[in-house]
Amino acid sequence: RVLWLPDGSSKSLPRRDVWFLRGGPWVARHPWLRSIPREMLVDLQTFDLAAPVIPNMGYWREVRPLLMLWHNHDLDHVQTHGILFDVGVGRGHLAVSALRHGGENNAAGRWLLAELIRRLAAGPTPARRFSQDRVGQVAEELRARRIDLSTQPWRFVVDAQNTGMEKGWSRLEHWPSESETIRIGSAWESQGHPTLDGWAWYGTTVTIPDDWAGESAYLVFHGVDDYYEVYVDGERVGGGGDIEARRTAFDERASHRIGRVRPGQELEIVVRVYDWYGAGGIFRPVWLSNLPYRPDRMLGD
């Protein structure tokens, strides 16, 4: 019997802060929560502010949900985030909590942690159980390799006249000398371009590690505001969003296959971005991974 408090690191369940004003919490009526005030569960997550969840639980129907959040920022794509749930795994019992159980002035969180441990130890295993396919998927994810491209510098250039394509900016060798350095994982408005709407380009290089011999590689994007195209060594490998339909890639997770790579190989990655209003750019992480993104992925991606 295991109680898992995920921290969002590699090989952990993912964890991400969301603004709870954009959704509605749901608390189960279940014997596990008997004698635990439902209002306390809600208050522990400071639902009027940002707090951690296990995001985009595509597998939520496979578990026994106890406390969840429906995220309705986009009513056409309502997401289900997990906060507290349990499930049978083999002959065992796994419970997962993203609630706040530590920190100062949090006696309620510590009391709840003790209650969850007691109930996990004494209670029956839930009827809902992970299938062998799901267990096998997790084993595969534990073998995953990835490189966080958010930790390295990127070059950046504004394309005010939208002439970058004809100038060959899908290759860094053709970029203007006045390009600057920028971070991804944060909007460009917070990095010296507070009024920028329109086209801009990001570029970087990455070297394939020695233990990736013969592996396929994928670029995994977690969200770009609003539209993007991605090029590797000058060749387009994918993109997200739709300018004509005004469909943003703001909350779009996607992987773009590069193909097989070899140790020591240097890849040149260029991303062309268009923002039609508000914050813009590659404001969420980008990974180079040996596995593609799956909506029902279990571990951190």
PDB file of C-alpha atoms in Angstrom:
ATOM      1  CA  ARG A   1       0.000   0.000   0.000  1.00  0.00           C
ATOM      2  CA  VAL A   2       1.509   3.281  -1.139  1.00  0.00           C
ATOM      3  CA  LEU A   3       0.581   6.932  -0.624  1.00  0.00           C
ATOM      4  CA  TRP A   4       2.229   8.993  -3.366  1.00  0.00           C
ATOM      5  CA  LEU A   5       2.792  12.737  -2.954  1.00  0.00           C
ATOM      6  CA  PRO A   6       4.033  13.657  -6.448  1.00  0.00           C
ATOM      7  CA  ASP A   7       6.518  16.502  -6.870  1.00  0.00           C
ATOM      8  CA  GLY A   8       6.387  16.779 -10.664  1.00  0.00           C
ATOM      9  CA  SER A   9       9.976  15.695 -11.229  1.00  0.00           C
ATOM     10  CA  SER A  10      11.076  13.225 -13.882  1.00  0.00           C
ATOM     11  CA  LYS A  11       9.674   9.723 -13.227  1.00  0.00           C
ATOM     12  CA  SER A  12       7.053  11.214 -10.900  1.00  0.00           C
ATOM     13  CA  LEU A  13       3.444  11.943 -11.646  1.00  0.00           C
ATOM     14  CA  PRO A  14       3.338  15.428 -13.180  1.00  0.00           C
ATOM     15  CA  ARG A  15       2.259  18.360 -11.050  1.00  0.00           C
ATOM     16  CA  ARG A  16       1.382  21.857 -12.224  1.00  0.00           C
ATOM     17  CA  ASP A  17      -0.142  24.953 -10.665  1.00  0.00           C
ATOM     18  CA  VAL A  18      -3.452  26.084 -12.154  1.00  0.00           C
ATOM     19  CA  TRP A  19      -5.698  29.030 -11.396  1.00  0.00           C
ATOM     20  CA  PHE A  20      -8.740  27.482  -9.771  1.00  0.00           C
ATOM     21  CA  LEU A  21     -10.948  30.413 -10.751  1.00  0.00           C
ATOM     22  CA  ARG A  22     -11.042  28.801 -14.194  1.00  0.00           C
ATOM     23  CA  GLY A  23     -12.712  25.602 -13.022  1.00  0.00           C
ATOM     24  CA  GLY A  24     -14.903  23.817 -10.542  1.00  0.00           C
ATOM     25  CA  PRO A  25     -13.785  21.404  -7.799  1.00  0.00           C
ATOM     26  CA  TRP A  26     -15.599  18.113  -7.325  1.00  0.00           C
ATOM     27  CA  VAL A  27     -15.522  16.205  -4.013  1.00  0.00           C
ATOM     28  CA  ALA A  28     -16.734  12.592  -3.915  1.00  0.00           C
ATOM     29  CA  ARG A  29     -19.192  11.258  -1.379  1.00  0.00           C
ATOM     30  CA  HIS A  30     -17.181   8.227  -0.387  1.00  0.00           C
ATOM     31  CA  PRO A  31     -16.480   6.308   2.848  1.00  0.00           C
ATOM     32  CA  TRP A  32     -12.805   7.250   2.580  1.00  0.00           C
ATOM     33  CA  LEU A  33     -13.783  10.886   3.113  1.00  0.00           C
ATOM     34  CA  ARG A  34     -16.293  10.227   5.881  1.00  0.00           C
ATOM     35  CA  SER A  35     -15.584  12.479   8.902  1.00  0.00           C
ATOM     36  CA  ILE A  36     -13.319  14.688   6.755  1.00  0.00           C
ATOM     37  CA  PRO A  37     -15.033  18.068   6.221  1.00  0.00           C
ATOM     38  CA  ARG A  38     -15.570  18.553   2.498  1.00  0.00           C
ATOM     39  CA  GLU A  39     -15.009  22.301   2.857  1.00  0.00           C
ATOM     40  CA  MET A  40     -11.578  21.621   4.359  1.00  0.00           C
ATOM     41  CA  LEU A  41     -10.497  19.676   1.278  1.00  0.00           C
ATOM     42  CA  VAL A  42     -11.436  22.647  -0.859  1.00  0.00           C
ATOM     43  CA  ASP A  43      -9.828  25.212   1.436  1.00  0.00           C
ATOM     44  CA  LEU A  44      -6.529  23.301   1.558  1.00  0.00           C
ATOM     45  CA  GLN A  45      -6.043  24.044  -2.136  1.00  0.00           C
ATOM     46  CA  THR A  46      -6.697  27.802  -1.917  1.00  0.00           C
ATOM     47  CA  PHE A  47      -9.200  27.491  -4.751  1.00  0.00           C
ATOM     48  CA  ASP A  48      -9.252  31.253  -5.265  1.00  0.00           C
ATOM     49  CA  LEU A  49      -5.549  31.199  -6.232  1.00  0.00           C
ATOM     50  CA  ALA A  50      -3.070  28.956  -8.037  1.00  0.00           C
ATOM     51  CA  ALA A  51      -2.435  25.541  -6.510  1.00  0.00           C
ATOM     52  CA  PRO A  52      -0.992  22.209  -7.680  1.00  0.00           C
ATOM     53  CA  VAL A  53      -2.911  19.504  -9.510  1.00  0.00           C
ATOM     54  CA  ILE A  54      -2.034  16.388 -11.468  1.00  0.00           C
ATOM     55  CA  PRO A  55      -2.882  17.829 -14.885  1.00  0.00           C
ATOM     56  CA  ASN A  56      -4.833  16.433 -17.809  1.00  0.00           C
ATOM     57  CA  MET A  57      -5.659  13.047 -16.317  1.00  0.00           C
ATOM     58  CA  GLY A  58      -6.702  11.241 -19.465  1.00  0.00           C
ATOM     59  CA  TYR A  59      -6.926   8.085 -17.374  1.00  0.00           C
ATOM     60  CA  TRP A  60      -9.247   9.483 -14.682  1.00  0.00           C
ATOM     61  CA  ARG A  61     -11.991   6.956 -15.453  1.00  0.00           C
ATOM     62  CA  GLU A  62      -9.591   4.155 -14.477  1.00  0.00           C
ATOM     63  CA  VAL A  63      -9.172   5.417 -10.904  1.00  0.00           C
ATOM     64  CA  ARG A  64     -11.468   6.165  -7.978  1.00  0.00           C
ATOM     65  CA  PRO A  65     -11.625   9.991  -7.941  1.00  0.00           C
ATOM     66  CA  LEU A  66     -11.975  11.607  -4.525  1.00  0.00           C
ATOM     67  CA  LEU A  67     -11.145  15.264  -5.240  1.00  0.00           C
ATOM     68  CA  MET A  68     -10.861  16.563  -8.800  1.00  0.00           C
ATOM     69  CA  LEU A  69     -10.897  19.858 -10.685  1.00  0.00           C
ATOM     70  CA  TRP A  70     -12.750  20.478 -13.928  1.00  0.00           C
ATOM     71  CA  HIS A  71     -10.743  23.164 -15.748  1.00  0.00           C
ATOM     72  CA  ASN A  72     -13.082  25.076 -18.067  1.00  0.00           C
ATOM     73  CA  HIS A  73     -10.817  27.854 -19.335  1.00  0.00           C
ATOM     74  CA  ASP A  74     -11.779  26.566 -22.801  1.00  0.00           C
ATOM     75  CA  LEU A  75     -15.378  25.280 -22.787  1.00  0.00           C
ATOM     76  CA  ASP A  76     -14.719  23.309 -25.972  1.00  0.00           C
ATOM     77  CA  HIS A  77     -11.888  21.449 -24.267  1.00  0.00           C
ATOM     78  CA  VAL A  78     -12.682  20.987 -20.572  1.00  0.00           C
ATOM     79  CA  GLN A  79      -9.809  19.253 -18.782  1.00  0.00           C
ATOM     80  CA  THR A  80      -9.949  16.951 -15.773  1.00  0.00           C
ATOM     81  CA  HIS A  81      -7.182  17.494 -13.220  1.00  0.00           C
ATOM     82  CA  GLY A  82      -6.585  15.162 -10.299  1.00  0.00           C
ATOM     83  CA  ILE A  83      -6.025  16.259  -6.708  1.00  0.00           C
ATOM     84  CA  LEU A  84      -6.838  13.169  -4.614  1.00  0.00           C
ATOM     85  CA  PHE A  85      -7.593   9.669  -5.919  1.00  0.00           C
ATOM     86  CA  ASP A  86      -6.785   5.996  -5.401  1.00  0.00           C
ATOM     87  CA  VAL A  87      -6.626   2.832  -7.503  1.00  0.00           C
ATOM     88  CA  GLY A  88      -5.717  -0.843  -7.247  1.00  0.00           C
ATOM     89  CA  VAL A  89      -2.381  -1.887  -8.783  1.00  0.00           C
ATOM     90  CA  GLY A  90      -1.865  -5.633  -8.974  1.00  0.00           C
ATOM     91  CA  ARG A  91      -2.644  -6.885  -5.477  1.00  0.00           C
ATOM     92  CA  GLY A  92      -1.699  -3.504  -4.031  1.00  0.00           C
ATOM     93  CA  HIS A  93      -3.397  -0.189  -3.310  1.00  0.00           C
ATOM     94  CA  LEU A  94      -2.084   3.190  -4.520  1.00  0.00           C
ATOM     95  CA  ALA A  95      -3.376   6.539  -3.257  1.00  0.00           C
ATOM     96  CA  VAL A  96      -2.216   9.863  -4.737  1.00  0.00           C
ATOM     97  CA  SER A  97      -2.553  13.325  -3.189  1.00  0.00           C
ATOM     98  CA  ALA A  98      -1.577  16.712  -4.638  1.00  0.00           C
ATOM     99  CA  LEU A  99      -3.014  18.493  -1.585  1.00  0.00           C
ATOM    100  CA  ARG A 100      -0.864  20.673   0.646  1.00  0.00           C
ATOM    101  CA  HIS A 101       0.311  18.518   3.557  1.00  0.00           C
ATOM    102  CA  GLY A 102       3.330  20.517   4.718  1.00  0.00           C
ATOM    103  CA  GLY A 103       4.458  24.047   5.397  1.00  0.00           C
ATOM    104  CA  GLU A 104       3.892  26.435   8.256  1.00  0.00           C
ATOM    105  CA  ASN A 105       0.413  27.026   9.675  1.00  0.00           C
ATOM    106  CA  ASN A 106      -0.904  23.880   8.014  1.00  0.00           C
ATOM    107  CA  ALA A 107      -2.039  21.651  10.870  1.00  0.00           C
ATOM    108  CA  ALA A 108      -5.082  20.652   8.817  1.00  0.00           C
ATOM    109  CA  GLY A 109      -2.897  19.407   5.978  1.00  0.00           C
ATOM    110  CA  ARG A 110      -0.750  17.325   8.318  1.00  0.00           C
ATOM    111  CA  TRP A 111      -3.838  15.903  10.054  1.00  0.00           C
ATOM    112  CA  LEU A 112      -5.308  14.963   6.685  1.00  0.00           C
ATOM    113  CA  LEU A 113      -2.061  13.236   5.682  1.00  0.00           C
ATOM    114  CA  ALA A 114      -2.211  11.089   8.822  1.00  0.00           C
ATOM    115  CA  GLU A 115      -5.866  10.268   8.103  1.00  0.00           C
ATOM    116  CA  LEU A 116      -5.086   9.241   4.532  1.00  0.00           C
ATOM    117  CA  ILE A 117      -2.286   6.956   5.723  1.00  0.00           C
ATOM    118  CA  ARG A 118      -4.560   5.367   8.332  1.00  0.00           C
ATOM    119  CA  ARG A 119      -7.360   4.765   5.858  1.00  0.00           C
ATOM    120  CA  LEU A 120      -4.977   3.439   3.228  1.00  0.00           C
ATOM    121  CA  ALA A 121      -3.537   0.948   5.717  1.00  0.00           C
ATOM    122  CA  ALA A 122      -6.890  -0.251   7.061  1.00  0.00           C
ATOM    123  CA  GLY A 123      -9.300   0.098   4.158  1.00  0.00           C
ATOM    124  CA  PRO A 124     -10.163  -2.355   1.368  1.00  0.00           C
ATOM    125  CA  THR A 125      -8.504  -2.198  -2.029  1.00  0.00           C
ATOM    126  CA  PRO A 126     -10.677  -0.259  -4.514  1.00  0.00           C
ATOM    127  CA  ALA A 127     -12.611  -2.099  -7.190  1.00  0.00           C
ATOM    128  CA  ARG A 128     -11.080   0.062  -9.919  1.00  0.00           C
ATOM    129  CA  ARG A 129      -7.675  -1.320 -10.872  1.00  0.00           C
ATOM    130  CA  PHE A 130      -5.049  -0.455 -13.434  1.00  0.00           C
ATOM    131  CA  SER A 131      -4.973  -2.925 -16.312  1.00  0.00           C
ATOM    132  CA  GLN A 132      -1.840  -4.821 -17.276  1.00  0.00           C
ATOM    133  CA  ASP A 133      -1.602  -2.560 -20.327  1.00  0.00           C
ATOM    134  CA  ARG A 134      -1.545   0.498 -18.074  1.00  0.00           C
ATOM    135  CA  VAL A 135       1.112  -1.034 -15.817  1.00  0.00           C
ATOM    136  CA  GLY A 136       3.157  -1.881 -18.912  1.00  0.00           C
ATOM    137  CA  GLN A 137       2.826   1.696 -20.145  1.00  0.00           C
ATOM    138  CA  VAL A 138       4.217   3.035 -16.869  1.00  0.00           C
ATOM    139  CA  ALA A 139       7.145   0.616 -17.107  1.00  0.00           C
ATOM    140  CA  GLU A 140       7.872   1.970 -20.601  1.00  0.00           C
ATOM    141  CA  GLU A 141       7.689   5.564 -19.351  1.00  0.00           C
ATOM    142  CA  LEU A 142      10.181   4.753 -16.597  1.00  0.00           C
ATOM    143  CA  ARG A 143      12.661   3.894 -19.357  1.00  0.00           C
ATOM    144  CA  ALA A 144      12.091   7.224 -21.085  1.00  0.00           C
ATOM    145  CA  ARG A 145      14.918   9.654 -21.758  1.00  0.00           C
ATOM    146  CA  ARG A 146      14.403  13.355 -22.193  1.00  0.00           C
ATOM    147  CA  ILE A 147      16.276  16.652 -22.391  1.00  0.00           C
ATOM    148  CA  ASP A 148      14.627  19.784 -21.015  1.00  0.00           C
ATOM    149  CA  LEU A 149      15.235  22.455 -23.641  1.00  0.00           C
ATOM    150  CA  SER A 150      13.860  25.109 -21.277  1.00  0.00           C
ATOM    151  CA  THR A 151      17.117  25.072 -19.314  1.00  0.00           C
ATOM    152  CA  GLN A 152      19.297  26.285 -22.176  1.00  0.00           C
ATOM    153  CA  PRO A 153      19.491  29.657 -23.947  1.00  0.00           C
ATOM    154  CA  TRP A 154      17.584  30.266 -27.164  1.00  0.00           C
ATOM    155  CA  ARG A 155      18.197  32.909 -29.804  1.00  0.00           C
ATOM    156  CA  PHE A 156      15.256  35.165 -30.638  1.00  0.00           C
ATOM    157  CA  VAL A 157      14.432  37.558 -33.452  1.00  0.00           C
ATOM    158  CA  VAL A 158      11.290  39.567 -34.182  1.00  0.00           C
ATOM    159  CA  ASP A 159       9.929  39.221 -37.729  1.00  0.00           C
ATOM    160  CA  ALA A 160       7.837  42.406 -37.923  1.00  0.00           C
ATOM    161  CA  GLN A 161       7.401  42.260 -41.729  1.00  0.00           C
ATOM    162  CA  ASN A 162       6.951  38.467 -41.907  1.00  0.00           C
ATOM    163  CA  THR A 163       9.916  38.073 -44.241  1.00  0.00           C
ATOM    164  CA  GLY A 164      11.822  35.450 -42.263  1.00  0.00           C
ATOM    165  CA  MET A 165      10.697  32.508 -44.381  1.00  0.00           C
ATOM    166  CA  GLU A 166      11.903  34.035 -47.646  1.00  0.00           C
ATOM    167  CA  LYS A 167      15.166  34.977 -45.932  1.00  0.00           C
ATOM    168  CA  GLY A 168      15.765  31.369 -44.903  1.00  0.00           C
ATOM    169  CA  TRP A 169      15.431  31.810 -41.149  1.00  0.00           C
ATOM    170  CA  SER A 170      14.513  28.156 -40.725  1.00  0.00           C
ATOM    171  CA  ARG A 171      18.327  27.770 -40.566  1.00  0.00           C
ATOM    172  CA  LEU A 172      20.238  29.689 -37.910  1.00  0.00           C
ATOM    173  CA  GLU A 173      23.087  30.495 -40.304  1.00  0.00           C
ATOM    174  CA  HIS A 174      20.759  32.924 -42.116  1.00  0.00           C
ATOM    175  CA  TRP A 175      19.629  34.789 -39.004  1.00  0.00           C
ATOM    176  CA  PRO A 176      20.463  38.488 -38.586  1.00  0.00           C
ATOM    177  CA  SER A 177      23.390  39.275 -36.326  1.00  0.00           C
ATOM    178  CA  GLU A 178      21.200  41.389 -34.024  1.00  0.00           C
ATOM    179  CA  SER A 179      19.271  38.382 -32.682  1.00  0.00           C
ATOM    180  CA  GLU A 180      19.026  38.297 -28.885  1.00  0.00           C
ATOM    181  CA  THR A 181      18.967  35.627 -26.174  1.00  0.00           C
ATOM    182  CA  ILE A 182      15.647  34.603 -24.636  1.00  0.00           C
ATOM    183  CA  ARG A 183      14.211  31.933 -22.339  1.00  0.00           C
ATOM    184  CA  ILE A 184      11.406  29.584 -23.234  1.00  0.00           C
ATOM    185  CA  GLY A 185       8.852  28.681 -20.593  1.00  0.00           C
ATOM    186  CA  SER A 186       7.957  32.358 -20.233  1.00  0.00           C
ATOM    187  CA  ALA A 187       6.054  34.755 -22.512  1.00  0.00           C
ATOM    188  CA  TRP A 188       8.128  37.196 -24.557  1.00  0.00           C
ATOM    189  CA  GLU A 189       6.195  40.125 -23.031  1.00  0.00           C
ATOM    190  CA  SER A 190       8.059  39.519 -19.764  1.00  0.00           C
ATOM    191  CA  GLN A 191      11.406  39.468 -21.573  1.00  0.00           C
ATOM    192  CA  GLY A 192      11.603  42.885 -23.163  1.00  0.00           C
ATOM    193  CA  HIS A 193       8.769  42.770 -25.719  1.00  0.00           C
ATOM    194  CA  PRO A 194       5.696  44.008 -23.803  1.00  0.00           C
ATOM    195  CA  THR A 195       3.687  45.073 -26.883  1.00  0.00           C
ATOM    196  CA  LEU A 196       4.749  42.444 -29.412  1.00  0.00           C
ATOM    197  CA  ASP A 197       1.990  40.797 -31.446  1.00  0.00           C
ATOM    198  CA  GLY A 198       2.840  39.063 -34.723  1.00  0.00           C
ATOM    199  CA  TRP A 199       5.723  36.894 -35.915  1.00  0.00           C
ATOM    200  CA  ALA A 200       8.956  35.990 -34.131  1.00  0.00           C
ATOM    201  CA  TRP A 201      11.509  33.173 -34.272  1.00  0.00           C
ATOM    202  CA  TYR A 202      13.258  31.047 -31.650  1.00  0.00           C
ATOM    203  CA  GLY A 203      16.367  28.951 -32.309  1.00  0.00           C
ATOM    204  CA  THR A 204      18.778  26.688 -30.427  1.00  0.00           C
ATOM    205  CA  THR A 205      21.005  23.633 -30.868  1.00  0.00           C
ATOM    206  CA  VAL A 206      21.190  20.434 -28.836  1.00  0.00           C
ATOM    207  CA  THR A 207      23.657  17.536 -28.868  1.00  0.00           C
ATOM    208  CA  ILE A 208      22.328  13.971 -28.635  1.00  0.00           C
ATOM    209  CA  PRO A 209      23.697  12.158 -25.537  1.00  0.00           C
ATOM    210  CA  ASP A 210      25.800   9.004 -25.766  1.00  0.00           C
ATOM    211  CA  ASP A 211      23.038   6.716 -24.457  1.00  0.00           C
ATOM    212  CA  TRP A 212      20.594   7.544 -27.278  1.00  0.00           C
ATOM    213  CA  ALA A 213      22.119   5.203 -29.859  1.00  0.00           C
ATOM    214  CA  GLY A 214      19.552   4.276 -32.512  1.00  0.00           C
ATOM    215  CA  GLU A 215      16.691   5.971 -30.667  1.00  0.00           C
ATOM    216  CA  SER A 216      13.884   7.865 -32.330  1.00  0.00           C
ATOM    217  CA  ALA A 217      13.577  11.438 -31.078  1.00  0.00           C
ATOM    218  CA  TYR A 218      10.535  13.646 -30.593  1.00  0.00           C
ATOM    219  CA  LEU A 219      10.139  17.330 -29.801  1.00  0.00           C
ATOM    220  CA  VAL A 220       7.387  17.610 -27.194  1.00  0.00           C
ATOM    221  CA  PHE A 221       5.623  20.977 -26.816  1.00  0.00           C
ATOM    222  CA  HIS A 222       3.379  21.810 -23.853  1.00  0.00           C
ATOM    223  CA  GLY A 223       1.849  25.023 -25.156  1.00  0.00           C
ATOM    224  CA  VAL A 224       2.678  27.943 -27.455  1.00  0.00           C
ATOM    225  CA  ASP A 225       0.786  31.227 -27.689  1.00  0.00           C
ATOM    226  CA  ASP A 226      -0.698  31.195 -30.323  1.00  0.00           C
ATOM    227  CA  TYR A 227       0.551  29.395 -33.487  1.00  0.00           C
ATOM    228  CA  TYR A 228       3.888  27.751 -34.251  1.00  0.00           C
ATOM    229  CA  GLU A 229       5.908  25.832 -36.822  1.00  0.00           C
ATOM    230  CA  VAL A 230       8.960  23.797 -35.816  1.00  0.00           C
ATOM    231  CA  TYR A 231      11.981  23.083 -38.031  1.00  0.00           C
ATOM    232  CA  VAL A 232      14.891  20.711 -37.403  1.00  0.00           C
ATOM    233  CA  ASP A 233      17.988  21.271 -39.541  1.00  0.00           C
ATOM    234  CA  GLY A 234      15.852  23.400 -41.855  1.00  0.00           C
ATOM    235  CA  GLU A 235      13.100  20.806 -42.388  1.00  0.00           C
ATOM    236  CA  ARG A 236       9.616  21.365 -41.006  1.00  0.00           C
ATOM    237  CA  VAL A 237       8.645  18.541 -38.627  1.00  0.00           C
ATOM    238  CA  GLY A 238       5.356  19.878 -37.236  1.00  0.00           C
ATOM    239  CA  GLY A 239       3.457  22.725 -35.655  1.00  0.00           C
ATOM    240  CA  GLY A 240       0.379  23.695 -33.695  1.00  0.00           C
ATOM    241  CA  GLY A 241      -2.574  26.072 -33.760  1.00  0.00           C
ATOM    242  CA  ASP A 242      -4.438  27.487 -36.758  1.00  0.00           C
ATOM    243  CA  ILE A 243      -4.226  31.158 -37.745  1.00  0.00           C
ATOM    244  CA  GLU A 244      -7.257  31.214 -40.063  1.00  0.00           C
ATOM    245  CA  ALA A 245      -9.518  29.433 -37.568  1.00  0.00           C
ATOM    246  CA  ARG A 246      -7.995  31.391 -34.661  1.00  0.00           C
ATOM    247  CA  ARG A 247      -7.336  28.102 -32.867  1.00  0.00           C
ATOM    248  CA  THR A 248      -4.553  28.699 -30.385  1.00  0.00           C
ATOM    249  CA  ALA A 249      -1.883  26.207 -29.326  1.00  0.00           C
ATOM    250  CA  PHE A 250      -1.977  27.833 -25.861  1.00  0.00           C
ATOM    251  CA  ASP A 251      -3.030  24.599 -24.147  1.00  0.00           C
ATOM    252  CA  GLU A 252      -2.050  22.143 -26.874  1.00  0.00           C
ATOM    253  CA  ARG A 253       0.381  19.356 -26.069  1.00  0.00           C
ATOM    254  CA  ALA A 254       1.944  17.661 -29.063  1.00  0.00           C
ATOM    255  CA  SER A 255       5.010  15.706 -30.131  1.00  0.00           C
ATOM    256  CA  HIS A 256       6.782  16.054 -33.472  1.00  0.00           C
ATOM    257  CA  ARG A 257       8.918  13.155 -34.692  1.00  0.00           C
ATOM    258  CA  ILE A 258      12.456  13.958 -35.770  1.00  0.00           C
ATOM    259  CA  GLY A 259      13.487  10.402 -36.652  1.00  0.00           C
ATOM    260  CA  ARG A 260      16.381   8.277 -35.485  1.00  0.00           C
ATOM    261  CA  VAL A 261      19.329  10.121 -33.993  1.00  0.00           C
ATOM    262  CA  ARG A 262      22.896   9.115 -33.165  1.00  0.00           C
ATOM    263  CA  PRO A 263      25.130   9.950 -30.191  1.00  0.00           C
ATOM    264  CA  GLY A 264      27.002  13.204 -30.633  1.00  0.00           C
ATOM    265  CA  GLN A 265      24.700  14.440 -33.400  1.00  0.00           C
ATOM    266  CA  GLU A 266      23.907  18.162 -33.166  1.00  0.00           C
ATOM    267  CA  LEU A 267      20.345  19.172 -33.975  1.00  0.00           C
ATOM    268  CA  GLU A 268      19.413  22.711 -34.962  1.00  0.00           C
ATOM    269  CA  ILE A 269      15.909  23.541 -33.722  1.00  0.00           C
ATOM    270  CA  VAL A 270      14.037  26.607 -34.987  1.00  0.00           C
ATOM    271  CA  VAL A 271      10.477  27.577 -34.035  1.00  0.00           C
ATOM    272  CA  ARG A 272       8.443  30.189 -35.925  1.00  0.00           C
ATOM    273  CA  VAL A 273       5.712  31.676 -33.701  1.00  0.00           C
ATOM    274  CA  TYR A 274       2.726  33.916 -34.407  1.00  0.00           C
ATOM    275  CA  ASP A 275       0.804  35.642 -31.602  1.00  0.00           C
ATOM    276  CA  TRP A 276      -2.427  37.442 -32.484  1.00  0.00           C
ATOM    277  CA  TYR A 277      -3.076  39.137 -29.130  1.00  0.00           C
ATOM    278  CA  GLY A 278      -2.151  39.097 -25.465  1.00  0.00           C
ATOM    279  CA  ALA A 279       0.835  37.184 -24.138  1.00  0.00           C
ATOM    280  CA  GLY A 280       2.856  35.366 -26.778  1.00  0.00           C
ATOM    281  CA  GLY A 281       5.624  32.897 -27.395  1.00  0.00           C
ATOM    282  CA  ILE A 282       6.834  29.521 -26.139  1.00  0.00           C
ATOM    283  CA  PHE A 283       5.591  30.047 -22.603  1.00  0.00           C
ATOM    284  CA  ARG A 284       5.682  26.385 -21.523  1.00  0.00           C
ATOM    285  CA  PRO A 285       8.465  23.760 -21.553  1.00  0.00           C
ATOM    286  CA  VAL A 286       9.792  21.957 -24.604  1.00  0.00           C
ATOM    287  CA  TRP A 287      11.404  18.511 -24.321  1.00  0.00           C
ATOM    288  CA  LEU A 288      13.504  16.358 -26.578  1.00  0.00           C
ATOM    289  CA  SER A 289      12.363  12.821 -25.771  1.00  0.00           C
ATOM    290  CA  ASN A 290      12.710   9.274 -27.045  1.00  0.00           C
ATOM    291  CA  LEU A 291       8.947   8.769 -26.533  1.00  0.00           C
ATOM    292  CA  PRO A 292       6.064  10.693 -28.122  1.00  0.00           C
ATOM    293  CA  TYR A 293       3.522  12.574 -26.037  1.00  0.00           C
ATOM    294  CA  ARG A 294       0.406  10.610 -25.067  1.00  0.00           C
ATOM    295  CA  PRO A 295      -2.726  12.275 -23.639  1.00  0.00           C
ATOM    296  CA  ASP A 296      -3.076   9.363 -21.207  1.00  0.00           C
ATOM    297  CA  ARG A 297       0.544   9.576 -20.106  1.00  0.00           C
ATOM    298  CA  MET A 298       1.041   8.780 -16.443  1.00  0.00           C
ATOM    299  CA  LEU A 299       4.473  10.116 -15.512  1.00  0.00           C
ATOM    300  CA  GLY A 300       5.853  13.625 -15.861  1.00  0.00           C
ATOM    301  CA  ASP A 301       6.349  14.739 -19.452  1.00  0.00           C
TER     302      ASP A 301
END
